[in-house]
Amino acid sequence: MELKPIGIIHSPYTKKAQAPHQGRFSSKKSHIIIFDEFLEGLDGIDKYKHLIIIYWLDKARRDILKVVPHGRTKKRGVFSTRAPVRPNPLAYSVVELLEHKKNKLVVKGLEALDGTPLVDIKPYWADLDSVK
């Protein structure tokens, strides 16, 4: 399996302690830079107010299988939590698209650290992406 970053995330968070536990509760802006070879893939992105941003938590530990979730006192397996530490540290955030200029997206609601590799972008569709 090969995973290739399509861009890089620039955010105001340089340390894990600065990032919110859930990006959707933050009003801070992040800038996503798409690498030139993937620029064509942004065609049509302006039609969407919200996007799903998938990224690789490159600074997260990959050897931990049990954690104490935020706000809890007992350990659980990482697959039953939203902890960033996991064997394959993929993460996603639903963000608000504020601006799109060439290879740069300005978004709100992302908790990724500055310099985080971007794996994918998908449009958020409430009818498909939420459970009723």
mmCIF file of C-alpha atoms in Angstrom:
data_model
loop_
_atom_site.group_PDB
_atom_site.id
_atom_site.type_symbol
_atom_site.label_atom_id
_atom_site.label_comp_id
_atom_site.label_asym_id
_atom_site.label_seq_id
_atom_site.Cartn_x
_atom_site.Cartn_y
_atom_site.Cartn_z
ATOM 1 C CA MET A 1 0.000 0.000 0.000
ATOM 2 C CA GLU A 2 1.329 3.411 -0.923
ATOM 3 C CA LEU A 3 0.005 6.716 0.360
ATOM 4 C CA LYS A 4 1.108 9.916 -1.355
ATOM 5 C CA PRO A 5 0.418 13.356 0.153
ATOM 6 C CA ILE A 6 -1.485 15.706 -2.149
ATOM 7 C CA GLY A 7 -0.607 18.807 -0.168
ATOM 8 C CA ILE A 8 0.343 20.300 3.158
ATOM 9 C CA ILE A 9 -1.702 21.894 5.929
ATOM 10 C CA HIS A 10 -0.582 25.186 7.458
ATOM 11 C CA SER A 11 -2.323 25.941 10.725
ATOM 12 C CA PRO A 12 -1.812 28.166 13.767
ATOM 13 C CA TYR A 13 -1.068 25.064 15.861
ATOM 14 C CA THR A 14 2.613 24.148 16.170
ATOM 15 C CA LYS A 15 2.232 21.903 19.228
ATOM 16 C CA LYS A 16 -0.345 19.259 20.092
ATOM 17 C CA ALA A 17 -1.318 21.148 23.260
ATOM 18 C CA GLN A 18 -2.366 24.175 21.158
ATOM 19 C CA ALA A 19 -4.781 22.284 18.919
ATOM 20 C CA PRO A 20 -8.435 21.941 19.926
ATOM 21 C CA HIS A 21 -9.766 18.444 20.673
ATOM 22 C CA GLN A 22 -12.335 18.969 17.920
ATOM 23 C CA GLY A 23 -11.644 21.462 15.155
ATOM 24 C CA ARG A 24 -15.302 22.228 14.554
ATOM 25 C CA PHE A 25 -15.340 24.203 17.805
ATOM 26 C CA SER A 26 -12.523 26.499 16.645
ATOM 27 C CA SER A 27 -12.892 29.672 14.604
ATOM 28 C CA LYS A 28 -9.197 29.764 13.647
ATOM 29 C CA LYS A 29 -8.282 29.573 9.970
ATOM 30 C CA SER A 30 -5.950 27.064 8.355
ATOM 31 C CA HIS A 31 -4.420 27.193 4.885
ATOM 32 C CA ILE A 32 -4.203 24.070 2.778
ATOM 33 C CA ILE A 33 -1.677 24.097 -0.055
ATOM 34 C CA ILE A 34 -2.288 21.571 -2.836
ATOM 35 C CA PHE A 35 0.812 20.376 -4.682
ATOM 36 C CA ASP A 36 0.914 21.482 -8.335
ATOM 37 C CA GLU A 37 0.543 17.965 -9.753
ATOM 38 C CA PHE A 38 -2.880 17.685 -8.051
ATOM 39 C CA LEU A 39 -4.168 21.188 -8.845
ATOM 40 C CA GLU A 40 -6.621 19.915 -11.479
ATOM 41 C CA GLY A 41 -8.365 17.908 -8.768
ATOM 42 C CA LEU A 42 -9.661 21.146 -7.203
ATOM 43 C CA ASP A 43 -11.881 21.895 -10.209
ATOM 44 C CA GLY A 44 -15.444 22.314 -8.896
ATOM 45 C CA ILE A 45 -14.460 22.559 -5.217
ATOM 46 C CA ASP A 46 -16.039 26.035 -4.959
ATOM 47 C CA LYS A 47 -19.509 24.475 -5.224
ATOM 48 C CA TYR A 48 -19.212 23.200 -1.659
ATOM 49 C CA LYS A 49 -19.439 25.094 1.613
ATOM 50 C CA HIS A 50 -18.045 22.196 3.664
ATOM 51 C CA LEU A 51 -15.289 19.706 2.891
ATOM 52 C CA ILE A 52 -13.934 16.539 4.457
ATOM 53 C CA ILE A 53 -10.189 16.916 4.932
ATOM 54 C CA ILE A 54 -8.259 13.659 5.381
ATOM 55 C CA TYR A 55 -4.746 13.932 6.734
ATOM 56 C CA TRP A 56 -1.878 11.895 8.162
ATOM 57 C CA LEU A 57 -0.977 12.513 11.804
ATOM 58 C CA ASP A 58 2.750 12.255 11.142
ATOM 59 C CA LYS A 59 3.733 13.192 14.702
ATOM 60 C CA ALA A 60 1.399 10.676 16.385
ATOM 61 C CA ARG A 61 2.720 7.519 17.986
ATOM 62 C CA ARG A 62 1.790 4.309 16.185
ATOM 63 C CA ASP A 63 2.629 1.757 18.873
ATOM 64 C CA ILE A 64 -0.151 2.462 21.383
ATOM 65 C CA LEU A 65 -3.311 0.341 21.317
ATOM 66 C CA LYS A 66 -4.987 1.442 24.568
ATOM 67 C CA VAL A 67 -5.615 5.001 25.753
ATOM 68 C CA VAL A 68 -7.639 6.939 28.282
ATOM 69 C CA PRO A 69 -10.046 8.993 26.123
ATOM 70 C CA HIS A 70 -10.386 12.738 26.732
ATOM 71 C CA GLY A 71 -12.669 13.330 29.703
ATOM 72 C CA ARG A 72 -12.601 9.660 30.824
ATOM 73 C CA THR A 73 -10.711 7.695 33.473
ATOM 74 C CA LYS A 74 -10.490 4.124 32.090
ATOM 75 C CA LYS A 75 -8.370 2.843 29.233
ATOM 76 C CA ARG A 76 -10.028 1.636 26.043
ATOM 77 C CA GLY A 77 -8.785 0.286 22.750
ATOM 78 C CA VAL A 78 -7.839 3.019 20.281
ATOM 79 C CA PHE A 79 -10.384 1.772 17.740
ATOM 80 C CA SER A 80 -13.168 2.680 20.177
ATOM 81 C CA THR A 81 -11.820 6.223 20.589
ATOM 82 C CA ARG A 82 -10.979 9.250 18.498
ATOM 83 C CA ALA A 83 -7.426 9.389 19.869
ATOM 84 C CA PRO A 84 -4.735 10.429 17.376
ATOM 85 C CA VAL A 85 -2.415 7.585 18.408
ATOM 86 C CA ARG A 86 -3.155 4.460 16.355
ATOM 87 C CA PRO A 87 -1.419 2.022 14.001
ATOM 88 C CA ASN A 88 -2.366 4.084 10.926
ATOM 89 C CA PRO A 89 -2.846 7.660 12.132
ATOM 90 C CA LEU A 90 -5.334 8.908 9.573
ATOM 91 C CA ALA A 91 -7.619 11.703 10.693
ATOM 92 C CA TYR A 92 -10.406 13.700 9.149
ATOM 93 C CA SER A 93 -12.186 16.956 9.836
ATOM 94 C CA VAL A 94 -15.291 18.477 8.336
ATOM 95 C CA VAL A 95 -14.316 22.073 7.623
ATOM 96 C CA GLU A 96 -15.937 25.191 6.250
ATOM 97 C CA LEU A 97 -14.394 26.374 2.980
ATOM 98 C CA LEU A 98 -13.826 30.130 3.308
ATOM 99 C CA GLU A 99 -11.700 30.820 0.243
ATOM 100 C CA HIS A 100 -10.141 29.099 -2.765
ATOM 101 C CA LYS A 101 -7.393 30.721 -4.826
ATOM 102 C CA LYS A 102 -5.374 28.593 -7.242
ATOM 103 C CA ASN A 103 -3.688 25.888 -5.126
ATOM 104 C CA LYS A 104 -4.688 27.334 -1.737
ATOM 105 C CA LEU A 105 -7.779 26.628 0.339
ATOM 106 C CA VAL A 106 -8.577 28.672 3.431
ATOM 107 C CA VAL A 107 -10.725 26.688 5.855
ATOM 108 C CA LYS A 108 -12.165 26.909 9.350
ATOM 109 C CA GLY A 109 -12.611 23.970 11.716
ATOM 110 C CA LEU A 110 -9.377 22.039 11.258
ATOM 111 C CA GLU A 111 -7.344 20.815 14.249
ATOM 112 C CA ALA A 112 -4.276 19.573 12.348
ATOM 113 C CA LEU A 113 -0.812 20.735 13.347
ATOM 114 C CA ASP A 114 1.169 23.041 11.087
ATOM 115 C CA GLY A 115 2.991 21.007 8.426
ATOM 116 C CA THR A 116 0.618 18.018 8.527
ATOM 117 C CA PRO A 117 0.525 16.031 5.247
ATOM 118 C CA LEU A 118 -2.792 16.176 3.370
ATOM 119 C CA VAL A 119 -4.042 12.806 2.097
ATOM 120 C CA ASP A 120 -7.384 13.645 0.446
ATOM 121 C CA ILE A 121 -10.266 16.101 0.133
ATOM 122 C CA LYS A 122 -13.900 15.181 -0.398
ATOM 123 C CA PRO A 123 -17.048 17.302 -0.516
ATOM 124 C CA TYR A 124 -19.229 17.022 2.572
ATOM 125 C CA TRP A 125 -22.787 16.031 1.681
ATOM 126 C CA ALA A 126 -25.129 16.132 4.676
ATOM 127 C CA ASP A 127 -27.493 13.565 3.121
ATOM 128 C CA LEU A 128 -24.678 11.033 2.704
ATOM 129 C CA ASP A 129 -22.248 11.902 5.482
ATOM 130 C CA SER A 130 -24.568 12.140 8.473
ATOM 131 C CA VAL A 131 -26.668 9.453 10.090
ATOM 132 C CA LYS A 132 -30.260 10.329 10.824
#
